[in-house]
Amino acid sequence: MSPATLRPNSVAEVQEAVRTERHLLPCGGGSKPALLTPGEGQTVLDMTGLGQVLEYDPGEYVLVTQAGARLSEVEALLAQHGQYLPFDPPLGQQGATLGGTVAAGLSGPMRQRYGGVRDFILGVQFVDGVGQLVRGGGKVVKNAAGFDLPKLMVGSLGRLGILTELAFKVFPLPKATATLRVAFPGLEAALEALYKLAGSPIELYALDLEPPATLTLRLGGLAEALPARLERLQAFLGRDGERLEGEAETAYWRSLNDLNLGEGALVKVTLTARHIPALEAALGPAPRRYLSAGHLLYLAWDGELDALERLLGAQGLSGLVLRGSTHRPQIGIDLSQAMAHKVTQALDPQGRFARQPYAAQD
Amino acid sequence: MSPVLAELERLFPPGRLLHKPGELAPYESDALTAFRARPLAVVLPESHEEVVQAVRWCVRHQIPYVARGSGTSLSGGSLPIEGGLLIGLNRMNKLLRLDPRERIAVVQPGFINLQVSQAAAPYGLYYAPDPSSQPVSTIGGNLAFNSGGAHCLKYGMTSNHVLAAKVVLPDGETVVLGSESLENTGPDWLGLFVGSEGLLGIATEVTLRLLPKPETYHTVLAAYDSLAKAGEAVAAVVASGLLPGAMEIMDSLAIEAAEAAVKAGYPLEARALLIVELEGETPQVEAEARHLEAVIRKSGAYEVRVARSSEERMKIWKGRKAAFSAVGRLSPDYIVQDGVVPRSRLGQALAEIEQLSARYGLRVANVFHAGDGNLHPLILYNGRVPGELERAEALAGEILKLCVALGGSITGEHGVGMEKKAYMSEMFAEADLEAMRRIRRALDPLELSNRGKMFPGEAPALRFQGVHPLEQAGVISRE
């Protein structure tokens, strides 16, 4: 039997749903199906009815949208004004919404330059577990008033409240970009170059490691300065690499954010470059790409997820399954931590947003 | 001695437990000297375990407490609680680990902000958040109040540079929030903790992110015959697609004060000065500088200076950084406000502040972070004239309401603390505050941790106290 679905068209209807439904699972564009496996008796709340851009003044670098707004539409609007979301959210072409992006806490390769989704969220409005509408943060680029509820919601997977409105800081798009792909003789040499670059004043929009040993580097800025900067980058590395420019370059990065890595479950893993050698020894043929100087790994895993959990656990790492069949997408995450437990109960005392077995404090 | 204090004496040796009136006096206020309260006692822990012991003692006896570092809070956030415990963290001031390869520093909460960058400098790295209190303010305090500085538009605030923290929760339990990774899975508990003003716990170990130092700086000083023109120049820079590291504006009163204090060589007759700083890779900065020059030329600046050396750059910044304490030369006392407005409303905000200033009969100098809309109106008053302090506070309150009405915030970087808690209801609805209170009570049912701050409620009466001794000595400044 397919689960019951509600599609609210207003914040008041979201509140109403929280007050009347026993268990709720908010859903955006459905681009991360592993996070959307409804449990028994769980009503799916389709948030795409709240899809408006509410405020956008390019001169403020601030964008306010409803949570169900589609990434692809928002990015097209920003691009018309020469701006973008610097955390480079993935899965836009797959229909991802901004609410789903925040709830899953996802950023893409370009996060290397200015930061991830947590660094660009300014304000949030959500419906808590008792149906109250709550606002936190603000709509200005600098703000220190009250608890930072916007950041708290990043990665919250709908467990703390149903996002209805979001405010982000946006930035000007680089006027021109160019990419250099540099192959190294082995992982050790590639990692050495990765560390050297990450600690240098060279400002990269992306610093990706593609196993076994290729660094893919993206430069952005004024067109007139790019040739000199590319040459400096090549000299810094002592290698020429392969240049990507123009439409091919843009298309390359655009397609990467589809996260079509290969067969199996799509998993996000958080780490630092220090973990890479051990992971490379353990992950076998699983297709993967390390982003942002080794702080973020996207991985396609064709085997048992329990095996991946053990493998990550051995490194003290955690992950989030985005695509694939599972009732437990959070792997290696300690959900019993005292602060987590108490704050979750404060915002959702009756366990309206809990996953099975519906403990008020899972 | 009471049995309760005797118990504390068994936990802390003499010299690290202060309870005599003379010993307590230096701890009675922070950098917002209009408030003062005498704690029951001060303890000076030297380890995580001692912080846990102190917190557990407070819970056992239901005694409210405040943790503090150097006490430079401008919002009264580190003000002690009358009859409560003050947990002074200045002795926990070690750099535990500096890892230049991973670009992180692990410090104790009493470590000084500026010393992070000093320790990282040999590796070409630095710690980005730069509140003007950075020569004295501690990382623990910076975390609690999510401190800012002059570079927030591009680089974010403290919260964007903290990777992990070991935290003593208000019930004495210890949790580790965050990790060394810039990415996270699960709700961002660390994000909630940073900026919680000491209400959600005490950080005893903090992992900070270090950034590579920019290769080149390009610093421009432009003089205008009106504040409005300087504001329009900022909008033009933004519209051009440039993203400077800092954009700062000073008005004529602030220029006069800064010039008198440090002789930065500013054009004295200017009605407004704009400082714009680009930074980054040399070929990029050189190209950006040409675009910036064109924008500034069109903006109606009557004089433009470009720093030709790092000495000239430091001189431009010296005047800006000294502006606050320099205003002390123009007036016996002043209050600093910290509201934020959307950048496009800066002109309107400044015009309305000017009118308020005239209405209240108090001078207001303006120095502000124009790039992120963070105003710092300095309200000049004389505390020895009866009623002036109250008038200055009322004017400050009007400015905060104005910032909220224009779509901004009551605080950009100083926090709510004691000073602005009455204005939280201007910015947030009751349901918003109630949700925050629920989070607070879930972790601290007795509301012991920094009781009486951030949430609207009773505030002690203002008392004129004069300038903070550290400020008088020129050690700290208010920004």
Short mmCIF file of N, CA and C in Angstrom, two decimals, chain B residues 269-357:
data_model
loop_
_atom_site.label_atom_id
_atom_site.label_comp_id
_atom_site.label_asym_id
_atom_site.label_seq_id
_atom_site.Cartn_x
_atom_site.Cartn_y
_atom_site.Cartn_z
N GLU B 269 38.84 67.27 6.34
CA GLU B 269 37.61 67.98 5.98
C GLU B 269 36.56 67.04 5.38
N ALA B 270 36.93 65.75 5.20
CA ALA B 270 35.99 64.82 4.57
C ALA B 270 34.76 64.62 5.45
N ARG B 271 33.59 64.48 4.79
CA ARG B 271 32.37 64.16 5.54
C ARG B 271 32.23 62.65 5.71
N ALA B 272 32.91 61.91 4.86
CA ALA B 272 32.88 60.45 4.99
C ALA B 272 34.12 59.85 4.33
N LEU B 273 34.64 58.80 4.95
CA LEU B 273 35.76 58.06 4.37
C LEU B 273 35.32 56.64 4.12
N LEU B 274 35.72 56.13 2.98
CA LEU B 274 35.45 54.73 2.67
C LEU B 274 36.78 54.00 2.52
N ILE B 275 36.91 52.88 3.21
CA ILE B 275 38.08 52.03 3.03
C ILE B 275 37.60 50.75 2.33
N VAL B 276 38.24 50.44 1.23
CA VAL B 276 37.93 49.18 0.53
C VAL B 276 39.21 48.37 0.42
N GLU B 277 39.14 47.11 0.79
CA GLU B 277 40.34 46.28 0.69
C GLU B 277 40.05 45.02 -0.11
N LEU B 278 40.85 44.84 -1.15
CA LEU B 278 40.81 43.62 -1.95
C LEU B 278 41.95 42.73 -1.47
N GLU B 279 41.77 41.42 -1.59
CA GLU B 279 42.88 40.55 -1.24
C GLU B 279 42.78 39.26 -2.04
N GLY B 280 43.94 38.62 -2.22
CA GLY B 280 43.93 37.36 -2.96
C GLY B 280 45.20 37.17 -3.77
N GLU B 281 45.08 36.37 -4.83
CA GLU B 281 46.23 36.12 -5.70
C GLU B 281 46.59 37.39 -6.46
N THR B 282 47.87 37.65 -6.61
CA THR B 282 48.34 38.91 -7.17
C THR B 282 47.74 39.25 -8.54
N PRO B 283 47.76 38.34 -9.53
CA PRO B 283 47.21 38.73 -10.84
C PRO B 283 45.72 39.09 -10.75
N GLN B 284 44.99 38.38 -9.92
CA GLN B 284 43.56 38.64 -9.74
C GLN B 284 43.34 40.00 -9.05
N VAL B 285 44.09 40.24 -7.98
CA VAL B 285 43.92 41.50 -7.24
C VAL B 285 44.30 42.68 -8.12
N GLU B 286 45.35 42.53 -8.92
CA GLU B 286 45.76 43.64 -9.81
C GLU B 286 44.65 43.95 -10.81
N ALA B 287 44.03 42.90 -11.33
CA ALA B 287 42.93 43.12 -12.28
C ALA B 287 41.71 43.73 -11.59
N GLU B 288 41.40 43.21 -10.40
CA GLU B 288 40.26 43.75 -9.65
C GLU B 288 40.49 45.22 -9.29
N ALA B 289 41.74 45.55 -8.99
CA ALA B 289 42.06 46.92 -8.58
C ALA B 289 41.72 47.91 -9.70
N ARG B 290 41.95 47.49 -10.95
CA ARG B 290 41.61 48.38 -12.07
C ARG B 290 40.09 48.59 -12.15
N HIS B 291 39.33 47.54 -11.93
CA HIS B 291 37.87 47.68 -11.93
C HIS B 291 37.41 48.56 -10.77
N LEU B 292 38.02 48.33 -9.61
CA LEU B 292 37.65 49.10 -8.43
C LEU B 292 37.93 50.58 -8.64
N GLU B 293 39.07 50.86 -9.25
CA GLU B 293 39.45 52.26 -9.49
C GLU B 293 38.38 52.96 -10.33
N ALA B 294 37.90 52.25 -11.36
CA ALA B 294 36.87 52.84 -12.23
C ALA B 294 35.58 53.11 -11.44
N VAL B 295 35.21 52.16 -10.59
CA VAL B 295 33.98 52.32 -9.80
C VAL B 295 34.11 53.50 -8.83
N ILE B 296 35.25 53.57 -8.15
CA ILE B 296 35.45 54.64 -7.17
C ILE B 296 35.52 56.00 -7.87
N ARG B 297 36.17 56.03 -9.05
CA ARG B 297 36.27 57.29 -9.79
C ARG B 297 34.87 57.83 -10.10
N LYS B 298 33.99 56.94 -10.50
CA LYS B 298 32.63 57.35 -10.87
C LYS B 298 31.77 57.71 -9.65
N SER B 299 32.23 57.30 -8.45
CA SER B 299 31.37 57.43 -7.27
C SER B 299 31.40 58.82 -6.66
N GLY B 300 32.22 59.73 -7.24
CA GLY B 300 32.25 61.10 -6.74
C GLY B 300 33.19 61.33 -5.58
N ALA B 301 34.17 60.44 -5.40
CA ALA B 301 35.17 60.65 -4.36
C ALA B 301 36.03 61.85 -4.77
N TYR B 302 36.31 62.75 -3.84
CA TYR B 302 37.12 63.91 -4.25
C TYR B 302 38.60 63.66 -3.99
N GLU B 303 38.89 62.61 -3.24
CA GLU B 303 40.30 62.25 -3.06
C GLU B 303 40.39 60.74 -2.90
N VAL B 304 41.33 60.12 -3.60
CA VAL B 304 41.49 58.66 -3.50
C VAL B 304 42.96 58.36 -3.25
N ARG B 305 43.19 57.56 -2.24
CA ARG B 305 44.58 57.14 -1.95
C ARG B 305 44.66 55.62 -1.99
N VAL B 306 45.73 55.13 -2.55
CA VAL B 306 45.95 53.69 -2.58
C VAL B 306 47.21 53.40 -1.77
N ALA B 307 47.12 52.45 -0.86
CA ALA B 307 48.30 52.10 -0.04
C ALA B 307 49.35 51.49 -0.96
N ARG B 308 50.55 52.08 -0.96
CA ARG B 308 51.63 51.60 -1.84
C ARG B 308 52.56 50.63 -1.13
N SER B 309 52.39 50.49 0.16
CA SER B 309 53.27 49.59 0.92
C SER B 309 52.47 49.04 2.08
N SER B 310 53.01 48.03 2.73
CA SER B 310 52.26 47.48 3.86
C SER B 310 52.22 48.49 5.01
N GLU B 311 53.23 49.40 5.08
CA GLU B 311 53.19 50.44 6.10
C GLU B 311 52.00 51.37 5.86
N GLU B 312 51.83 51.76 4.58
CA GLU B 312 50.71 52.66 4.27
C GLU B 312 49.38 51.97 4.54
N ARG B 313 49.33 50.68 4.26
CA ARG B 313 48.10 49.92 4.53
C ARG B 313 47.81 49.91 6.03
N MET B 314 48.82 49.62 6.82
CA MET B 314 48.64 49.56 8.27
C MET B 314 48.18 50.91 8.81
N LYS B 315 48.70 52.00 8.20
CA LYS B 315 48.34 53.34 8.67
C LYS B 315 46.85 53.61 8.42
N ILE B 316 46.37 53.21 7.24
CA ILE B 316 44.94 53.39 6.94
C ILE B 316 44.09 52.62 7.96
N TRP B 317 44.50 51.38 8.23
CA TRP B 317 43.73 50.55 9.17
C TRP B 317 43.86 51.02 10.61
N LYS B 318 45.02 51.60 10.91
CA LYS B 318 45.25 52.05 12.29
C LYS B 318 44.21 53.08 12.69
N GLY B 319 43.95 54.01 11.80
CA GLY B 319 42.95 55.04 12.08
C GLY B 319 41.57 54.42 12.28
N ARG B 320 41.25 53.49 11.42
CA ARG B 320 39.94 52.84 11.50
C ARG B 320 39.79 52.06 12.82
N LYS B 321 40.85 51.30 13.14
CA LYS B 321 40.78 50.45 14.34
C LYS B 321 40.79 51.30 15.61
N ALA B 322 41.41 52.49 15.51
CA ALA B 322 41.50 53.33 16.71
C ALA B 322 40.28 54.21 16.87
N ALA B 323 39.41 54.23 15.87
CA ALA B 323 38.32 55.21 15.87
C ALA B 323 37.47 55.14 17.13
N PHE B 324 37.22 53.93 17.60
CA PHE B 324 36.32 53.79 18.75
C PHE B 324 36.91 54.40 20.01
N SER B 325 38.11 53.92 20.34
CA SER B 325 38.69 54.46 21.57
C SER B 325 38.97 55.95 21.39
N ALA B 326 39.24 56.36 20.14
CA ALA B 326 39.54 57.77 19.89
C ALA B 326 38.33 58.65 20.18
N VAL B 327 37.15 58.12 19.95
CA VAL B 327 35.95 58.90 20.22
C VAL B 327 35.88 59.30 21.69
N GLY B 328 36.53 58.48 22.54
CA GLY B 328 36.62 58.81 23.95
C GLY B 328 37.24 60.19 24.20
N ARG B 329 38.01 60.69 23.21
CA ARG B 329 38.59 62.03 23.36
C ARG B 329 37.57 63.13 23.15
N LEU B 330 36.51 62.78 22.43
CA LEU B 330 35.50 63.80 22.12
C LEU B 330 34.45 63.89 23.20
N SER B 331 34.39 62.88 24.05
CA SER B 331 33.30 62.80 25.00
C SER B 331 33.75 61.98 26.19
N PRO B 332 33.27 62.33 27.39
CA PRO B 332 33.67 61.55 28.55
C PRO B 332 33.20 60.09 28.46
N ASP B 333 32.04 59.85 27.87
CA ASP B 333 31.49 58.49 27.82
C ASP B 333 30.80 58.24 26.49
N TYR B 334 30.68 56.99 26.15
CA TYR B 334 29.90 56.68 24.96
C TYR B 334 29.37 55.26 25.02
N ILE B 335 28.30 55.02 24.28
CA ILE B 335 27.72 53.68 24.13
C ILE B 335 27.93 53.26 22.68
N VAL B 336 28.33 52.02 22.45
CA VAL B 336 28.45 51.51 21.09
C VAL B 336 27.23 50.68 20.77
N GLN B 337 26.61 50.93 19.62
CA GLN B 337 25.53 50.05 19.20
C GLN B 337 25.99 49.18 18.04
N ASP B 338 25.22 48.18 17.72
CA ASP B 338 25.72 47.09 16.89
C ASP B 338 24.66 46.57 15.91
N GLY B 339 23.67 47.38 15.60
CA GLY B 339 22.57 46.91 14.74
C GLY B 339 23.02 46.67 13.31
N VAL B 340 22.22 45.88 12.60
CA VAL B 340 22.51 45.58 11.19
C VAL B 340 21.30 46.00 10.36
N VAL B 341 21.55 46.58 9.19
CA VAL B 341 20.47 46.86 8.25
C VAL B 341 20.87 46.28 6.88
N PRO B 342 19.86 45.97 6.05
CA PRO B 342 20.20 45.58 4.68
C PRO B 342 21.05 46.70 4.06
N ARG B 343 22.05 46.31 3.28
CA ARG B 343 23.00 47.30 2.75
C ARG B 343 22.31 48.44 2.02
N SER B 344 21.21 48.12 1.30
CA SER B 344 20.54 49.16 0.51
C SER B 344 19.82 50.17 1.41
N ARG B 345 19.67 49.88 2.69
CA ARG B 345 19.01 50.82 3.60
C ARG B 345 20.01 51.59 4.45
N LEU B 346 21.30 51.43 4.18
CA LEU B 346 22.32 52.12 4.98
C LEU B 346 22.10 53.63 5.00
N GLY B 347 21.85 54.20 3.81
CA GLY B 347 21.68 55.65 3.70
C GLY B 347 20.50 56.12 4.55
N GLN B 348 19.39 55.40 4.42
CA GLN B 348 18.20 55.74 5.19
C GLN B 348 18.46 55.61 6.69
N ALA B 349 19.14 54.53 7.08
CA ALA B 349 19.42 54.32 8.50
C ALA B 349 20.27 55.46 9.06
N LEU B 350 21.29 55.87 8.29
CA LEU B 350 22.17 56.92 8.78
C LEU B 350 21.43 58.26 8.89
N ALA B 351 20.56 58.52 7.92
CA ALA B 351 19.79 59.77 7.96
C ALA B 351 18.88 59.78 9.19
N GLU B 352 18.25 58.63 9.47
CA GLU B 352 17.35 58.59 10.62
C GLU B 352 18.11 58.66 11.95
N ILE B 353 19.30 58.07 11.96
CA ILE B 353 20.12 58.17 13.17
C ILE B 353 20.50 59.63 13.43
N GLU B 354 20.77 60.36 12.34
CA GLU B 354 21.11 61.78 12.47
C GLU B 354 19.94 62.55 13.10
N GLN B 355 18.73 62.25 12.62
CA GLN B 355 17.55 62.92 13.18
C GLN B 355 17.35 62.57 14.65
N LEU B 356 17.52 61.28 14.97
CA LEU B 356 17.38 60.85 16.37
C LEU B 356 18.40 61.56 17.25
N SER B 357 19.62 61.67 16.73
CA SER B 357 20.70 62.33 17.45
C SER B 357 20.30 63.76 17.79
#
